[in-house]
Short mmCIF file of C-alpha atoms in Angstrom, two decimals:
data_model
loop_
_atom_site.label_atom_id
_atom_site.label_comp_id
_atom_site.label_asym_id
_atom_site.label_seq_id
_atom_site.Cartn_x
_atom_site.Cartn_y
_atom_site.Cartn_z
CA MET Q 72 0.01 -0.03 0.05
CA THR Q 73 1.31 3.45 -0.97
CA LYS Q 74 0.14 7.00 -0.10
CA TYR Q 75 -2.14 6.79 -3.11
CA ASP Q 76 -4.18 4.04 -1.45
CA GLU Q 77 -5.14 6.08 1.55
CA TYR Q 78 -7.14 9.21 2.03
CA GLU Q 79 -5.09 12.41 2.48
CA SER Q 80 -6.58 15.77 3.19
CA PRO Q 81 -6.52 17.99 0.14
CA LEU Q 82 -6.16 20.99 2.45
CA ALA Q 83 -2.74 19.84 3.55
CA HIS Q 84 -1.67 18.04 0.24
CA ARG Q 85 -2.84 20.65 -2.31
CA TYR Q 86 -3.33 24.14 -0.62
CA ALA Q 87 -1.47 24.98 2.58
CA SER Q 88 2.21 25.83 3.15
CA ASN Q 89 4.79 23.61 4.55
CA GLU Q 90 5.35 26.15 7.35
CA ILE Q 91 1.84 25.96 8.56
CA LYS Q 92 1.69 22.20 8.37
CA LYS Q 93 4.78 21.81 10.41
CA ILE Q 94 3.25 23.79 13.27
CA PHE Q 95 0.32 21.29 13.30
CA SER Q 96 2.30 18.21 12.66
CA PRO Q 97 2.24 15.12 14.95
CA ARG Q 98 5.97 15.67 15.67
CA GLU Q 99 5.64 19.30 16.55
CA ARG Q 100 2.74 18.48 18.85
CA ALA Q 101 4.42 15.65 20.66
CA SER Q 102 7.76 17.47 20.96
CA THR Q 103 5.94 20.54 22.42
CA TRP Q 104 4.37 18.45 25.15
CA ARG Q 105 7.95 17.27 25.89
CA LYS Q 106 9.08 20.88 26.03
CA LEU Q 107 6.14 21.77 28.33
CA TRP Q 108 7.15 18.99 30.71
CA LEU Q 109 10.87 19.99 30.72
CA TRP Q 110 9.87 23.76 31.41
CA LEU Q 111 7.68 22.59 34.21
CA ALA Q 112 10.50 20.52 35.78
CA GLU Q 113 13.06 23.20 35.34
CA ALA Q 114 10.82 25.76 37.10
CA GLU Q 115 10.07 23.31 39.83
CA LYS Q 116 13.71 22.75 40.51
CA GLU Q 117 14.47 26.47 40.49
CA LEU Q 118 11.82 26.72 43.08
CA SER Q 119 13.81 24.31 45.23
CA LEU Q 120 11.73 21.04 44.58
CA THR Q 121 14.31 18.51 45.54
CA GLN Q 122 12.94 15.59 43.65
CA ILE Q 123 13.86 17.14 40.26
CA THR Q 124 17.42 15.94 39.69
CA ASP Q 125 20.00 17.16 37.20
CA GLN Q 126 20.00 13.74 35.65
CA ALA Q 127 16.18 13.87 35.13
CA LEU Q 128 16.53 17.32 33.53
CA GLU Q 129 19.21 16.15 31.22
CA GLY Q 130 17.22 13.08 30.23
CA LEU Q 131 14.25 15.40 29.22
CA ARG Q 132 16.50 17.80 27.33
CA SER Q 133 18.11 15.02 25.42
CA ASN Q 134 14.82 13.76 24.17
CA LEU Q 135 12.73 16.75 23.22
CA ILE Q 136 12.21 15.79 19.63
CA VAL Q 137 10.07 12.73 19.37
CA SER Q 138 11.63 10.11 17.22
CA ASP Q 139 9.84 7.72 14.76
CA GLY Q 140 10.62 4.87 17.27
CA ALA Q 141 8.93 6.79 20.03
CA PHE Q 142 5.87 7.28 17.77
CA GLN Q 143 5.57 3.46 17.32
CA VAL Q 144 5.66 3.13 21.09
CA ILE Q 145 3.06 5.81 21.62
CA ALA Q 146 0.81 4.20 19.07
CA GLN Q 147 1.04 0.72 20.73
CA GLU Q 148 0.43 2.25 24.23
CA GLU Q 149 -2.66 4.39 23.16
CA ARG Q 150 -4.26 1.09 21.86
CA ILE Q 151 -3.82 -0.37 25.36
CA ARG Q 152 -4.44 2.88 27.57
CA ARG Q 153 -6.93 4.81 25.31
CA HIS Q 154 -5.32 7.98 26.60
CA ASP Q 155 -2.88 9.89 24.29
CA VAL Q 156 -1.22 11.92 26.97
CA MET Q 157 -0.34 8.94 29.16
CA SER Q 158 0.95 7.09 26.11
CA HIS Q 159 3.25 9.98 25.38
CA ILE Q 160 4.48 10.00 29.03
CA TYR Q 161 5.18 6.35 28.86
CA ALA Q 162 7.11 6.73 25.62
CA LEU Q 163 9.11 9.55 27.22
CA GLU Q 164 9.85 7.55 30.32
CA LYS Q 165 11.35 4.91 28.06
CA ASP Q 166 13.44 7.38 26.34
CA ALA Q 167 14.49 9.26 29.50
CA PRO Q 168 14.21 6.81 32.40
CA ASP Q 169 15.95 9.18 34.88
CA ALA Q 170 12.96 11.46 34.42
CA ALA Q 171 10.19 8.80 35.18
CA GLY Q 172 8.08 9.84 37.95
CA ILE Q 173 8.57 13.61 37.63
CA ILE Q 174 6.66 14.14 34.34
CA HIS Q 175 3.38 16.12 35.05
CA ILE Q 176 0.42 15.89 32.71
CA GLY Q 177 -1.12 19.13 34.13
CA VAL Q 178 0.55 21.47 31.42
CA THR Q 179 -0.38 19.65 28.20
CA ASP Q 180 -3.41 21.89 27.49
CA ASN Q 181 -1.06 24.82 26.92
CA ALA Q 182 0.19 23.22 23.65
CA ASP Q 183 -2.68 24.39 21.48
CA LEU Q 184 -2.13 28.00 22.76
CA ILE Q 185 1.47 27.71 21.62
CA PHE Q 186 0.49 26.41 18.13
CA MET Q 187 -2.31 29.04 17.66
CA ARG Q 188 0.04 31.77 18.63
CA ASP Q 189 2.77 30.55 16.24
CA ALA Q 190 0.23 30.06 13.45
CA LEU Q 191 -1.28 33.61 14.01
CA ARG Q 192 2.26 35.08 13.86
CA LEU Q 193 2.66 33.10 10.50
CA ILE Q 194 -0.47 34.41 8.74
CA LEU Q 195 -0.48 37.97 9.86
CA PRO Q 196 2.49 39.07 7.65
CA LYS Q 197 0.87 37.16 4.80
CA LEU Q 198 -2.39 39.07 5.22
CA ALA Q 199 -0.41 42.35 5.44
CA LYS Q 200 1.29 41.57 2.13
CA VAL Q 201 -1.99 41.05 0.47
CA ILE Q 202 -3.33 44.35 1.76
CA HIS Q 203 -0.13 45.88 0.48
CA ASN Q 204 -0.69 44.37 -2.92
CA LEU Q 205 -4.18 45.65 -3.30
CA SER Q 206 -3.06 49.09 -1.90
CA ARG Q 207 -0.69 49.50 -4.70
CA PHE Q 208 -3.31 48.31 -7.24
CA ALA Q 209 -5.87 50.85 -5.72
CA LEU Q 210 -3.43 53.68 -6.20
CA LYS Q 211 -2.34 52.69 -9.83
CA TYR Q 212 -6.00 52.92 -10.89
CA LYS Q 213 -7.34 55.49 -8.40
CA ASP Q 214 -8.54 57.67 -11.29
CA LEU Q 215 -9.63 55.11 -13.94
CA PRO Q 216 -13.36 55.39 -14.26
CA THR Q 217 -15.39 52.16 -14.32
CA LEU Q 218 -18.97 51.40 -14.12
CA ALA Q 219 -20.27 50.86 -10.63
CA PHE Q 220 -23.08 48.33 -9.80
CA THR Q 221 -25.78 48.52 -7.27
CA HIS Q 222 -28.23 45.64 -7.17
CA TYR Q 223 -25.88 44.34 -9.90
CA GLN Q 224 -27.36 46.87 -12.09
CA ALA Q 225 -25.37 49.74 -13.72
CA ALA Q 226 -24.97 52.73 -11.34
CA GLN Q 227 -22.92 55.97 -11.00
CA PRO Q 228 -19.35 55.26 -12.18
CA ILE Q 229 -16.50 54.73 -9.57
CA SER Q 230 -12.83 54.47 -10.08
CA LEU Q 231 -11.31 50.98 -10.35
CA GLY Q 232 -8.88 51.87 -7.55
CA ARG Q 233 -11.68 53.14 -5.37
CA ARG Q 234 -13.41 49.75 -5.74
CA ALA Q 235 -10.06 47.96 -4.67
CA ALA Q 236 -9.82 50.40 -1.69
CA GLN Q 237 -13.05 48.90 -0.36
CA TRP Q 238 -11.37 45.46 -0.59
CA VAL Q 239 -8.41 46.90 1.23
CA GLN Q 240 -10.51 48.14 4.04
CA ASP Q 241 -12.19 45.05 4.63
CA LEU Q 242 -8.95 43.10 4.87
CA ALA Q 243 -7.49 45.79 7.12
CA MET Q 244 -10.48 45.11 9.49
CA ASP Q 245 -9.45 41.42 9.37
CA LEU Q 246 -5.84 42.40 10.13
CA GLU Q 247 -7.09 44.40 13.28
CA ASP Q 248 -9.22 41.59 14.52
CA ILE Q 249 -6.60 38.92 14.14
CA GLU Q 250 -3.87 41.19 15.74
CA TYR Q 251 -6.49 41.74 18.57
CA VAL Q 252 -6.99 38.21 19.37
CA LEU Q 253 -3.18 37.52 19.13
CA ALA Q 254 -2.52 40.29 21.60
CA GLY Q 255 -5.04 38.94 23.92
CA LEU Q 256 -3.73 35.31 23.84
CA LYS Q 257 -2.48 34.01 27.30
CA PHE Q 258 -1.11 30.88 28.73
CA ARG Q 259 -2.89 28.32 30.91
CA GLY Q 260 0.24 27.57 32.97
CA ALA Q 261 0.11 25.08 35.79
CA GLN Q 262 -3.41 25.28 37.25
CA GLY Q 263 -4.13 21.74 38.42
CA THR Q 264 -6.75 19.30 37.24
CA THR Q 265 -9.68 21.56 37.90
CA GLY Q 266 -8.01 24.88 37.85
CA THR Q 267 -7.68 25.31 41.70
CA GLN Q 268 -3.95 24.69 41.78
CA ALA Q 269 -4.60 22.28 44.78
CA SER Q 270 -1.88 19.79 43.63
CA PHE Q 271 0.74 22.56 43.42
CA VAL Q 272 -0.34 23.70 46.96
CA GLU Q 273 0.65 20.22 48.04
CA ILE Q 274 3.87 20.14 46.04
CA PHE Q 275 5.06 23.39 47.55
CA ARG Q 276 3.80 22.75 50.97
CA GLY Q 277 1.43 25.56 51.22
CA ASP Q 278 3.81 28.22 49.82
CA THR Q 279 1.44 29.74 47.18
CA SER Q 280 3.90 32.43 46.28
CA LYS Q 281 5.91 29.71 44.57
CA ILE Q 282 2.92 28.82 42.49
CA ASP Q 283 2.63 32.29 41.25
CA ARG Q 284 6.35 32.29 40.67
CA LEU Q 285 6.03 28.91 38.80
CA ASN Q 286 3.56 30.45 36.38
CA GLU Q 287 5.76 33.36 35.80
CA ILE Q 288 8.71 31.06 34.90
CA LEU Q 289 6.44 28.97 32.60
CA CYS Q 290 5.13 32.13 30.77
CA ASP Q 291 8.71 33.38 30.26
CA LYS Q 292 9.86 30.08 28.89
CA ALA Q 293 6.75 29.79 26.53
CA GLY Q 294 6.87 33.24 25.41
CA PHE Q 295 3.66 34.50 26.90
CA GLU Q 296 3.17 37.67 29.12
CA THR Q 297 0.72 36.14 31.62
CA CYS Q 298 -1.78 33.21 32.31
CA TYR Q 299 -5.57 33.46 32.18
CA ASP Q 300 -6.92 34.36 35.48
CA ILE Q 301 -9.47 31.47 35.37
CA SER Q 302 -8.96 27.99 33.99
CA THR Q 303 -10.58 24.66 34.77
CA GLN Q 304 -9.08 21.39 33.65
CA THR Q 305 -8.47 23.30 30.32
CA TYR Q 306 -8.24 26.88 29.31
CA THR Q 307 -11.68 28.04 28.35
CA ARG Q 308 -12.69 27.07 24.80
CA LYS Q 309 -13.94 30.61 24.46
CA VAL Q 310 -10.36 31.41 23.57
CA ASP Q 311 -10.69 29.07 20.56
CA LEU Q 312 -14.03 30.61 19.52
CA ARG Q 313 -12.57 34.29 19.63
CA ILE Q 314 -9.71 33.19 17.34
CA ALA Q 315 -12.12 31.26 15.05
CA ASN Q 316 -14.41 34.24 14.78
CA ALA Q 317 -11.76 36.48 13.52
CA LEU Q 318 -10.35 34.03 11.01
CA SER Q 319 -13.89 33.09 9.81
CA ALA Q 320 -14.49 36.72 9.22
CA PHE Q 321 -11.42 36.89 7.07
CA GLY Q 322 -12.76 33.94 5.16
CA ALA Q 323 -15.89 36.01 4.40
CA THR Q 324 -13.88 38.83 3.15
CA ALA Q 325 -11.84 36.50 0.87
CA ILE Q 326 -15.12 35.25 -0.69
CA ARG Q 327 -16.32 38.94 -1.10
CA ILE Q 328 -13.12 39.90 -3.01
CA ALA Q 329 -12.88 36.83 -5.09
CA THR Q 330 -16.52 37.03 -6.05
CA ASP Q 331 -16.06 40.58 -7.32
CA ILE Q 332 -13.06 39.51 -9.37
CA ARG Q 333 -15.20 36.72 -10.88
CA HIS Q 334 -17.91 39.08 -11.89
CA LEU Q 335 -15.44 41.57 -13.30
CA ALA Q 336 -13.66 38.61 -15.22
CA HIS Q 337 -16.96 37.78 -16.69
CA ASP Q 338 -17.28 41.33 -17.97
CA LYS Q 339 -13.73 41.12 -19.32
CA ILE Q 340 -12.66 44.41 -17.73
CA LEU Q 341 -9.98 42.49 -15.55
CA ASP Q 342 -8.80 39.12 -14.90
CA GLU Q 343 -6.67 37.12 -12.50
CA PRO Q 344 -3.24 35.91 -13.67
CA HIS Q 345 -2.95 32.94 -15.91
CA GLU Q 346 -0.01 30.74 -16.97
CA ALA Q 347 0.42 30.29 -20.79
CA THR Q 348 -0.09 26.51 -20.37
CA GLN Q 349 -3.19 26.87 -18.10
CA THR Q 350 -6.14 24.96 -19.35
CA GLY Q 351 -9.61 26.43 -18.64
CA SER Q 352 -11.85 23.39 -19.72
CA SER Q 353 -11.30 19.91 -20.83
CA ALA Q 354 -13.98 20.40 -23.33
CA MET Q 355 -14.04 24.03 -24.40
CA ALA Q 356 -10.41 24.79 -25.38
CA PHE Q 357 -11.01 28.56 -25.63
CA LYS Q 358 -12.10 28.94 -22.06
CA SER Q 359 -9.86 30.92 -19.41
CA ASN Q 360 -11.67 30.56 -16.20
CA PRO Q 361 -10.96 32.54 -12.84
CA MET Q 362 -9.95 29.29 -11.29
CA ARG Q 363 -7.93 31.03 -8.26
CA SER Q 364 -10.88 33.14 -7.40
CA GLU Q 365 -13.27 30.29 -7.62
CA ARG Q 366 -10.94 28.29 -5.28
CA ILE Q 367 -10.78 31.23 -2.93
CA CYS Q 368 -14.60 31.11 -2.79
CA SER Q 369 -14.58 27.40 -2.23
CA LEU Q 370 -12.01 27.40 0.68
CA GLY Q 371 -13.40 30.62 2.06
CA ARG Q 372 -16.87 29.03 2.30
CA LYS Q 373 -15.38 26.40 4.56
CA LEU Q 374 -13.43 28.83 6.59
CA SER Q 375 -16.23 31.36 7.05
CA ASN Q 376 -18.61 28.67 8.47
CA ILE Q 377 -16.13 26.80 10.54
CA SER Q 378 -16.61 29.11 13.47
CA ALA Q 379 -19.88 27.41 14.15
CA ASN Q 380 -18.07 24.28 15.23
CA PHE Q 381 -15.92 26.16 17.79
CA SER Q 382 -19.11 27.92 19.04
CA ASP Q 383 -20.69 24.46 19.57
CA THR Q 384 -17.66 23.07 21.22
CA PHE Q 385 -17.52 25.84 23.65
CA SER Q 386 -21.07 26.03 24.52
CA SER Q 387 -21.26 22.16 25.06
CA GLN Q 388 -18.56 22.04 27.60
CA TRP Q 389 -20.08 20.71 31.01
CA LEU Q 390 -18.87 22.29 34.24
CA GLU Q 391 -15.12 21.94 34.60
CA ARG Q 392 -14.58 20.00 31.36
CA THR Q 393 -15.92 17.32 29.17
CA LEU Q 394 -13.89 15.42 26.55
CA ASP Q 395 -16.30 15.89 23.60
CA ASP Q 396 -14.16 18.86 22.83
CA SER Q 397 -11.18 16.68 22.02
CA ALA Q 398 -11.67 14.93 18.78
CA ILE Q 399 -13.31 17.82 16.95
CA ARG Q 400 -10.57 20.33 18.02
CA ARG Q 401 -7.94 17.92 16.62
CA ILE Q 402 -9.60 18.49 13.29
CA ASP Q 403 -10.90 22.15 13.50
CA ILE Q 404 -8.01 24.05 15.05
CA PRO Q 405 -5.45 22.95 12.29
CA GLU Q 406 -7.99 23.28 9.58
CA ILE Q 407 -8.96 26.88 10.51
CA PHE Q 408 -5.23 27.80 10.11
CA LEU Q 409 -4.47 25.73 7.10
CA LEU Q 410 -7.59 27.37 5.35
CA SER Q 411 -6.46 30.72 6.11
CA ASP Q 412 -2.91 30.06 5.04
CA ALA Q 413 -4.25 28.62 1.82
CA LEU Q 414 -6.44 31.53 1.16
CA LEU Q 415 -3.54 33.96 1.80
CA ILE Q 416 -1.30 32.01 -0.71
CA LEU Q 417 -4.05 32.35 -3.27
CA LEU Q 418 -4.82 36.03 -2.54
CA ASP Q 419 -1.16 37.06 -2.74
CA ASP Q 420 -0.94 35.37 -6.12
CA VAL Q 421 -4.07 36.85 -7.42
CA THR Q 422 -3.66 40.43 -6.12
CA ASN Q 423 -0.04 40.69 -7.23
CA GLY Q 424 -1.07 39.83 -10.77
CA ILE Q 425 -4.42 41.34 -11.69
CA VAL Q 426 -4.63 42.12 -15.37
CA VAL Q 427 -6.74 45.29 -16.25
CA PHE Q 428 -8.28 45.98 -19.71
CA PRO Q 429 -8.94 49.70 -20.02
CA ALA Q 430 -10.58 49.45 -23.41
CA MET Q 431 -13.08 46.99 -22.17
CA ILE Q 432 -13.72 49.28 -19.14
CA ARG Q 433 -14.41 52.17 -21.52
CA ALA Q 434 -16.51 50.20 -23.73
CA GLN Q 435 -18.75 49.12 -20.81
CA LEU Q 436 -18.93 52.58 -19.62
CA GLU Q 437 -19.94 54.02 -22.97
CA GLU Q 438 -22.98 51.56 -22.94
CA GLU Q 439 -24.35 53.25 -19.71
CA LEU Q 440 -22.69 56.57 -19.60
CA PRO Q 441 -25.44 58.48 -21.61
CA PHE Q 442 -28.00 57.36 -19.02
CA MET Q 443 -25.61 58.74 -16.25
CA ALA Q 444 -25.41 62.06 -17.95
CA THR Q 445 -29.10 62.69 -18.22
CA GLU Q 446 -29.35 64.52 -14.80
CA ASN Q 447 -26.57 66.95 -15.92
CA ILE Q 448 -28.40 67.41 -19.27
CA ILE Q 449 -31.46 68.38 -17.53
CA MET Q 450 -29.72 70.82 -15.32
CA LYS Q 451 -28.08 72.45 -18.34
CA LEU Q 452 -31.33 72.84 -19.97
CA VAL Q 453 -32.90 74.46 -16.93
CA ASN Q 454 -29.96 76.98 -17.00
CA HIS Q 455 -31.10 77.77 -20.42
CA GLY Q 456 -34.54 78.70 -19.13
CA ILE Q 457 -36.28 75.40 -20.11
CA SER Q 458 -38.78 73.67 -17.83
CA ARG Q 459 -37.31 71.09 -15.63
CA GLN Q 460 -40.37 68.96 -15.88
CA GLU Q 461 -40.64 69.16 -19.81
CA ALA Q 462 -36.83 68.28 -19.92
CA HIS Q 463 -37.34 65.39 -17.62
CA GLU Q 464 -40.20 64.09 -19.75
CA ARG Q 465 -38.24 64.26 -22.99
CA ILE Q 466 -35.32 62.53 -21.41
CA ARG Q 467 -37.65 59.76 -20.02
CA VAL Q 468 -39.19 59.03 -23.37
CA HIS Q 469 -35.93 58.90 -25.35
CA SER Q 470 -34.38 56.87 -22.58
CA ARG Q 471 -37.19 54.18 -22.75
CA GLU Q 472 -36.85 53.96 -26.56
CA THR Q 473 -33.15 53.64 -26.19
CA VAL Q 474 -33.49 50.75 -23.75
CA LYS Q 475 -36.17 49.11 -25.84
CA THR Q 476 -34.03 48.91 -28.85
CA MET Q 477 -31.01 47.77 -26.91
CA LYS Q 478 -32.92 44.93 -25.22
CA GLU Q 479 -35.14 43.92 -28.20
CA ASP Q 480 -32.86 44.56 -31.17
CA GLY Q 481 -29.50 44.29 -29.63
CA LYS Q 482 -28.46 47.69 -30.65
CA ARG Q 483 -25.84 49.96 -29.07
CA ASN Q 484 -26.90 52.78 -26.73
CA ASP Q 485 -28.04 55.68 -29.09
CA LEU Q 486 -29.52 58.00 -26.49
CA ILE Q 487 -27.00 60.82 -27.23
CA ALA Q 488 -27.73 60.43 -31.02
CA ARG Q 489 -31.44 60.75 -30.15
CA ILE Q 490 -30.83 63.88 -28.19
CA ARG Q 491 -28.91 65.44 -30.98
CA GLY Q 492 -31.69 64.69 -33.41
CA ASP Q 493 -34.33 66.46 -31.04
CA ASP Q 494 -34.36 70.22 -31.59
CA PHE Q 495 -35.71 70.60 -28.07
CA PHE Q 496 -32.15 69.82 -26.81
CA LYS Q 497 -30.40 72.22 -29.39
CA PRO Q 498 -29.34 74.88 -26.74
CA ILE Q 499 -27.00 72.27 -25.28
CA TRP Q 500 -25.80 70.20 -28.31
CA ASP Q 501 -22.45 71.85 -28.17
CA GLU Q 502 -22.01 70.92 -24.55
CA LEU Q 503 -22.93 67.16 -24.85
CA ASP Q 504 -19.32 65.89 -25.50
CA GLY Q 505 -17.99 67.51 -22.41
CA MET Q 506 -20.79 66.14 -20.34
CA LEU Q 507 -19.67 62.59 -21.29
CA ASP Q 508 -16.23 62.56 -19.80
CA PRO Q 509 -16.19 59.62 -17.40
CA LYS Q 510 -14.00 61.34 -14.84
CA LEU Q 511 -16.87 63.88 -14.24
CA PHE Q 512 -18.81 61.05 -12.51
CA ILE Q 513 -16.23 59.49 -10.21
CA GLY Q 514 -16.42 62.28 -7.52
CA ARG Q 515 -13.50 62.20 -5.14
CA SER Q 516 -12.49 58.51 -5.88
CA ALA Q 517 -8.82 59.40 -6.52
CA GLU Q 518 -8.66 61.59 -3.32
CA ILE Q 519 -10.32 58.98 -1.17
CA VAL Q 520 -7.86 56.24 -2.36
CA GLU Q 521 -4.86 58.50 -1.70
CA ARG Q 522 -6.04 59.44 1.81
CA TYR Q 523 -6.60 55.73 2.66
CA CYS Q 524 -3.85 53.85 0.77
CA GLY Q 525 -1.33 56.56 0.13
CA SER Q 526 2.02 57.14 1.78
CA GLY Q 527 1.35 58.82 5.19
CA ALA Q 528 -2.10 57.22 5.43
CA THR Q 529 -2.95 55.39 8.74
CA LEU Q 530 -3.21 52.08 6.80
CA MET Q 531 0.45 52.44 5.85
CA GLY Q 532 1.24 52.80 9.46
CA LYS Q 533 -0.43 49.64 10.33
CA LEU Q 534 1.56 47.83 7.84
CA ASP Q 535 4.95 49.22 8.98
CA LYS Q 536 5.66 46.27 11.40
CA TYR Q 537 5.37 43.85 8.40
CA LYS Q 538 7.53 45.93 5.96
CA VAL Q 539 10.54 43.58 6.08
CA TYR Q 540 8.33 40.54 5.35
CA ILE Q 541 6.61 42.45 2.50
CA ASP Q 542 9.64 43.83 0.97
CA SER Q 543 11.62 40.64 1.12
CA THR Q 544 8.95 37.93 0.27
CA ALA Q 545 8.33 36.85 -3.37
CA THR Q 546 4.80 36.39 -4.62
CA ALA Q 547 3.40 33.01 -3.36
CA THR Q 548 3.41 30.20 -5.80
CA LEU Q 549 0.47 27.70 -5.99
CA ALA Q 550 1.32 24.13 -5.63
CA VAL Q 551 -1.55 23.14 -8.10
#
């Protein structure tokens, strides 16, 4: 049997990066448990716990990375014990017999906090890079008029850069939310089996100041500022839910952006990057589909909805802890980060290579611009002393006839030609061409983009901490 004969998650195999997969790998998890047990033993020795010997500590330090052989022992023991942590302790005692008897299981729930912190630190710079990509795009096209759509019907024009600035703002909100949950992440520390620290009161013979110092040392070793004030047998699963909510919201943003790109690709006004050898359809050789954006929508749908699992897991915990959180968290915690990572790889690739077709943008505009100009035409007529109501009625009739021929006969928009052929509008004939300049209709689009995405803008300040990563990291490459 080879790997092709067993199921393998496409999320790991096809979409996520090696860096994120390593954080949630079996070896990283098992080895982190061993680090936690070492840190606890080192801290206890520092606090004068005499049963922690130098030989025991050296045995732990020498076996921090779990070997393939140890994994075989763990698998065998778990089949017997039906308890993963005890199986890992048994394997470590075999590797480091001098440490047998001093390994505590009370700190293993800290491991997921470490993994989530490290994963958040990995994805935040990637998100910042996508924001940077789109900010440059928005600035480049800040004053290129394009047709806007409300209700997916033609509306007053906007600039292409102004549209992209909306995407940027949504992603910046995600950046803020994810930074917030990372900044608020704390350690569980050594809290005992139900969070009362009773076992540590016994170990330190009632000297509770040593328990506080123990947790300070553990936080320092693990790289956390402090512990949660209240824990039970586990840290509260509300922590997982808060992180999941932030990442799920990013998933929704990814769908929003990619859906817009798919619509615009349909209209042929822009496109995502394509390789020369990329095949759009196995049947229709001419096709060039927005497969990256479609994949973003697919993975984003999974990410944006997965927070419901975290909500259910948190709310279904009974009293001080029940184990129905275990199996689902083994699946959901890695997946929510692998999904986020995969989406950021795709978004980096797409946003760094969007292709714009100005001629198609202009052609699309010209089909609707005469309608957009009608309000200005009416105002010009009023300035010439003509009744607004009469001007409105003439425009209404010509517009309806124009729409009728466009829809029923497939003709081009001839509203301006109709106006030029109606003597009623003769006072403003010479002004019509000037009223059809698309830039007259995009308001302060360019200024808005500059103020939000330009140098000196608040957004750029938020990206400063990621500048080294942004400047030194090449555009992400898709595995498939």
